[in-house]
Amino acid sequence: MNNQTNTTVLPLTGRILMAAIFIMSGIGKIAAPAATMGYISAMGLPFPAVALAGAIGIEVIGGLLLVLGLYTRPVALALAAFSIVTGLVFHSAVGDQNQMIHLMKNLAMAGGLLQVAAFGAGSLSLDARRAPAALRAA
């Protein structure tokens, strides 16, 4: 692939693919809040309604910001931290192969998000449009 594709299409595609799981998960929580709060409570966490609202906010808003490439680096860091914490809290029963796969998925997503945090959103992003003209020309 040429360098233009590497700096335009690939970062955008990666952001969309990573954001999809967060957006869909957040929508699922909106559609079934009682089930989600029950799961949060079953894990022994306090304030399930607050945790539900926080998770929905992080997943939906963070996912949309990631797709748009707006505030991409801090959003990617927040989503990476969220992925690690939720993986360790909700998928720590590693003796269960399904839970181990979910934990590894969360850790892999965090790894990809750390790459986005390190290297930015790419040129097809609102961050790139907001950058000063001198930085865009570089």
PDB file of C-alpha atoms in Angstrom:
ATOM      1  CA  MET A   1       0.000   0.000   0.000  1.00  0.00           C
ATOM      2  CA  ASN A   2       1.153   3.485  -0.628  1.00  0.00           C
ATOM      3  CA  ASN A   3       1.859   5.936   2.161  1.00  0.00           C
ATOM      4  CA  GLN A   4      -1.262   8.009   1.365  1.00  0.00           C
ATOM      5  CA  THR A   5      -3.503   5.013   2.094  1.00  0.00           C
ATOM      6  CA  ASN A   6      -1.555   4.251   5.264  1.00  0.00           C
ATOM      7  CA  THR A   7      -2.151   7.746   6.637  1.00  0.00           C
ATOM      8  CA  THR A   8      -5.727   8.263   5.434  1.00  0.00           C
ATOM      9  CA  VAL A   9      -7.850   5.165   4.956  1.00  0.00           C
ATOM     10  CA  LEU A  10      -6.225   2.737   7.397  1.00  0.00           C
ATOM     11  CA  PRO A  11      -6.419   4.951  10.506  1.00  0.00           C
ATOM     12  CA  LEU A  12     -10.058   5.831   9.754  1.00  0.00           C
ATOM     13  CA  THR A  13     -10.953   2.185   9.155  1.00  0.00           C
ATOM     14  CA  GLY A  14      -9.207   1.145  12.353  1.00  0.00           C
ATOM     15  CA  ARG A  15     -11.023   3.810  14.365  1.00  0.00           C
ATOM     16  CA  ILE A  16     -14.395   2.735  12.966  1.00  0.00           C
ATOM     17  CA  LEU A  17     -13.745  -0.950  13.671  1.00  0.00           C
ATOM     18  CA  MET A  18     -12.570  -0.277  17.233  1.00  0.00           C
ATOM     19  CA  ALA A  19     -15.415   2.133  17.957  1.00  0.00           C
ATOM     20  CA  ALA A  20     -18.111  -0.256  16.715  1.00  0.00           C
ATOM     21  CA  ILE A  21     -17.856  -2.563  19.725  1.00  0.00           C
ATOM     22  CA  PHE A  22     -18.130   0.334  22.163  1.00  0.00           C
ATOM     23  CA  ILE A  23     -21.069   1.974  20.411  1.00  0.00           C
ATOM     24  CA  MET A  24     -22.974  -1.298  20.051  1.00  0.00           C
ATOM     25  CA  SER A  25     -22.267  -2.243  23.671  1.00  0.00           C
ATOM     26  CA  GLY A  26     -23.471   1.158  24.869  1.00  0.00           C
ATOM     27  CA  ILE A  27     -26.659   0.868  22.824  1.00  0.00           C
ATOM     28  CA  GLY A  28     -27.196  -2.593  24.296  1.00  0.00           C
ATOM     29  CA  LYS A  29     -26.917  -1.129  27.783  1.00  0.00           C
ATOM     30  CA  ILE A  30     -29.447   1.578  26.891  1.00  0.00           C
ATOM     31  CA  ALA A  31     -31.821  -1.110  25.584  1.00  0.00           C
ATOM     32  CA  ALA A  32     -31.493  -3.332  28.684  1.00  0.00           C
ATOM     33  CA  PRO A  33     -30.521  -1.171  31.672  1.00  0.00           C
ATOM     34  CA  ALA A  34     -31.973  -3.519  34.308  1.00  0.00           C
ATOM     35  CA  ALA A  35     -29.991  -6.492  33.009  1.00  0.00           C
ATOM     36  CA  THR A  36     -26.803  -4.444  32.943  1.00  0.00           C
ATOM     37  CA  MET A  37     -27.342  -3.110  36.470  1.00  0.00           C
ATOM     38  CA  GLY A  38     -28.014  -6.665  37.626  1.00  0.00           C
ATOM     39  CA  TYR A  39     -24.712  -7.806  36.119  1.00  0.00           C
ATOM     40  CA  ILE A  40     -22.883  -4.873  37.719  1.00  0.00           C
ATOM     41  CA  SER A  41     -24.459  -5.713  41.089  1.00  0.00           C
ATOM     42  CA  ALA A  42     -23.638  -9.401  40.698  1.00  0.00           C
ATOM     43  CA  MET A  43     -19.973  -8.456  40.339  1.00  0.00           C
ATOM     44  CA  GLY A  44     -20.181  -6.734  43.732  1.00  0.00           C
ATOM     45  CA  LEU A  45     -19.763  -3.190  42.453  1.00  0.00           C
ATOM     46  CA  PRO A  46     -21.517  -0.366  44.284  1.00  0.00           C
ATOM     47  CA  PHE A  47     -23.885   2.143  42.687  1.00  0.00           C
ATOM     48  CA  PRO A  48     -24.961   0.134  39.640  1.00  0.00           C
ATOM     49  CA  ALA A  49     -27.055   2.989  38.213  1.00  0.00           C
ATOM     50  CA  VAL A  50     -24.048   5.323  38.316  1.00  0.00           C
ATOM     51  CA  ALA A  51     -21.817   2.636  36.794  1.00  0.00           C
ATOM     52  CA  LEU A  52     -24.399   2.045  34.057  1.00  0.00           C
ATOM     53  CA  ALA A  53     -24.582   5.753  33.196  1.00  0.00           C
ATOM     54  CA  GLY A  54     -20.792   6.009  33.188  1.00  0.00           C
ATOM     55  CA  ALA A  55     -20.389   2.950  30.978  1.00  0.00           C
ATOM     56  CA  ILE A  56     -22.990   4.201  28.508  1.00  0.00           C
ATOM     57  CA  GLY A  57     -21.315   7.602  28.377  1.00  0.00           C
ATOM     58  CA  ILE A  58     -17.845   6.204  27.875  1.00  0.00           C
ATOM     59  CA  GLU A  59     -18.930   3.655  25.296  1.00  0.00           C
ATOM     60  CA  VAL A  60     -21.327   5.722  23.194  1.00  0.00           C
ATOM     61  CA  ILE A  61     -19.731   9.159  23.431  1.00  0.00           C
ATOM     62  CA  GLY A  62     -16.193   7.782  23.415  1.00  0.00           C
ATOM     63  CA  GLY A  63     -17.005   5.522  20.480  1.00  0.00           C
ATOM     64  CA  LEU A  64     -18.517   8.353  18.455  1.00  0.00           C
ATOM     65  CA  LEU A  65     -15.592  10.657  19.210  1.00  0.00           C
ATOM     66  CA  LEU A  66     -13.213   7.907  18.132  1.00  0.00           C
ATOM     67  CA  VAL A  67     -15.038   7.478  14.802  1.00  0.00           C
ATOM     68  CA  LEU A  68     -14.979  11.229  14.200  1.00  0.00           C
ATOM     69  CA  GLY A  69     -11.355  11.477  15.226  1.00  0.00           C
ATOM     70  CA  LEU A  70     -12.099  14.256  17.714  1.00  0.00           C
ATOM     71  CA  TYR A  71      -9.969  14.469  20.873  1.00  0.00           C
ATOM     72  CA  THR A  72      -8.719  11.120  19.644  1.00  0.00           C
ATOM     73  CA  ARG A  73      -5.662  10.648  21.849  1.00  0.00           C
ATOM     74  CA  PRO A  74      -7.355  11.283  25.217  1.00  0.00           C
ATOM     75  CA  VAL A  75     -10.465   9.379  24.109  1.00  0.00           C
ATOM     76  CA  ALA A  76      -8.322   6.407  23.054  1.00  0.00           C
ATOM     77  CA  LEU A  77      -6.553   6.473  26.424  1.00  0.00           C
ATOM     78  CA  ALA A  78      -9.886   6.580  28.278  1.00  0.00           C
ATOM     79  CA  LEU A  79     -11.305   3.720  26.204  1.00  0.00           C
ATOM     80  CA  ALA A  80      -8.108   1.702  26.705  1.00  0.00           C
ATOM     81  CA  ALA A  81      -8.314   2.168  30.481  1.00  0.00           C
ATOM     82  CA  PHE A  82     -12.040   1.308  30.398  1.00  0.00           C
ATOM     83  CA  SER A  83     -11.275  -1.857  28.401  1.00  0.00           C
ATOM     84  CA  ILE A  84      -8.601  -3.005  30.843  1.00  0.00           C
ATOM     85  CA  VAL A  85     -10.664  -2.275  33.953  1.00  0.00           C
ATOM     86  CA  THR A  86     -13.849  -3.861  32.615  1.00  0.00           C
ATOM     87  CA  GLY A  87     -11.903  -6.863  31.378  1.00  0.00           C
ATOM     88  CA  LEU A  88     -10.315  -7.431  34.767  1.00  0.00           C
ATOM     89  CA  VAL A  89     -13.546  -6.820  36.709  1.00  0.00           C
ATOM     90  CA  PHE A  90     -16.096  -8.583  34.515  1.00  0.00           C
ATOM     91  CA  HIS A  91     -14.015 -11.252  32.785  1.00  0.00           C
ATOM     92  CA  SER A  92     -11.555 -12.357  35.458  1.00  0.00           C
ATOM     93  CA  ALA A  93     -12.827 -15.953  35.669  1.00  0.00           C
ATOM     94  CA  VAL A  94     -10.019 -17.126  33.385  1.00  0.00           C
ATOM     95  CA  GLY A  95     -10.747 -20.785  34.138  1.00  0.00           C
ATOM     96  CA  ASP A  96     -13.817 -20.329  31.913  1.00  0.00           C
ATOM     97  CA  GLN A  97     -12.584 -20.295  28.311  1.00  0.00           C
ATOM     98  CA  ASN A  98     -15.325 -17.863  27.238  1.00  0.00           C
ATOM     99  CA  GLN A  99     -14.336 -15.400  29.968  1.00  0.00           C
ATOM    100  CA  MET A 100     -10.661 -15.773  29.045  1.00  0.00           C
ATOM    101  CA  ILE A 101     -11.505 -14.904  25.426  1.00  0.00           C
ATOM    102  CA  HIS A 102     -13.449 -11.835  26.577  1.00  0.00           C
ATOM    103  CA  LEU A 103     -10.554 -10.739  28.783  1.00  0.00           C
ATOM    104  CA  MET A 104      -8.061 -11.178  25.958  1.00  0.00           C
ATOM    105  CA  LYS A 105     -10.400  -9.279  23.597  1.00  0.00           C
ATOM    106  CA  ASN A 106     -10.513  -6.378  26.043  1.00  0.00           C
ATOM    107  CA  LEU A 107      -6.729  -6.382  26.382  1.00  0.00           C
ATOM    108  CA  ALA A 108      -6.277  -6.528  22.602  1.00  0.00           C
ATOM    109  CA  MET A 109      -8.659  -3.591  22.163  1.00  0.00           C
ATOM    110  CA  ALA A 110      -6.684  -1.673  24.760  1.00  0.00           C
ATOM    111  CA  GLY A 111      -3.511  -2.394  22.803  1.00  0.00           C
ATOM    112  CA  GLY A 112      -5.020  -1.054  19.602  1.00  0.00           C
ATOM    113  CA  LEU A 113      -6.341   1.999  21.405  1.00  0.00           C
ATOM    114  CA  LEU A 114      -2.899   2.679  22.869  1.00  0.00           C
ATOM    115  CA  GLN A 115      -1.569   2.670  19.302  1.00  0.00           C
ATOM    116  CA  VAL A 116      -4.201   5.266  18.382  1.00  0.00           C
ATOM    117  CA  ALA A 117      -3.245   7.319  21.450  1.00  0.00           C
ATOM    118  CA  ALA A 118       0.425   7.143  20.474  1.00  0.00           C
ATOM    119  CA  PHE A 119       0.078   7.895  16.763  1.00  0.00           C
ATOM    120  CA  GLY A 120      -3.122   9.929  16.537  1.00  0.00           C
ATOM    121  CA  ALA A 121      -6.226   9.733  14.409  1.00  0.00           C
ATOM    122  CA  GLY A 122      -4.675  10.156  10.982  1.00  0.00           C
ATOM    123  CA  SER A 123      -5.478  12.715   8.341  1.00  0.00           C
ATOM    124  CA  LEU A 124      -9.164  11.791   7.912  1.00  0.00           C
ATOM    125  CA  SER A 125     -10.207  13.098  11.306  1.00  0.00           C
ATOM    126  CA  LEU A 126     -11.603  16.186  12.933  1.00  0.00           C
ATOM    127  CA  ASP A 127      -8.379  16.429  14.936  1.00  0.00           C
ATOM    128  CA  ALA A 128      -6.442  16.831  11.676  1.00  0.00           C
ATOM    129  CA  ARG A 129      -8.857  19.515  10.484  1.00  0.00           C
ATOM    130  CA  ARG A 130      -8.545  21.379  13.778  1.00  0.00           C
ATOM    131  CA  ALA A 131      -4.728  21.317  13.756  1.00  0.00           C
ATOM    132  CA  PRO A 132      -2.955  24.578  12.948  1.00  0.00           C
ATOM    133  CA  ALA A 133      -2.148  24.979   9.245  1.00  0.00           C
ATOM    134  CA  ALA A 134       1.602  24.695   9.926  1.00  0.00           C
ATOM    135  CA  LEU A 135       1.129  21.239  11.449  1.00  0.00           C
ATOM    136  CA  ARG A 136      -1.129  20.077   8.601  1.00  0.00           C
ATOM    137  CA  ALA A 137       1.498  21.080   6.030  1.00  0.00           C
ATOM    138  CA  ALA A 138       4.256  19.157   7.807  1.00  0.00           C
TER     139      ALA A 138
END
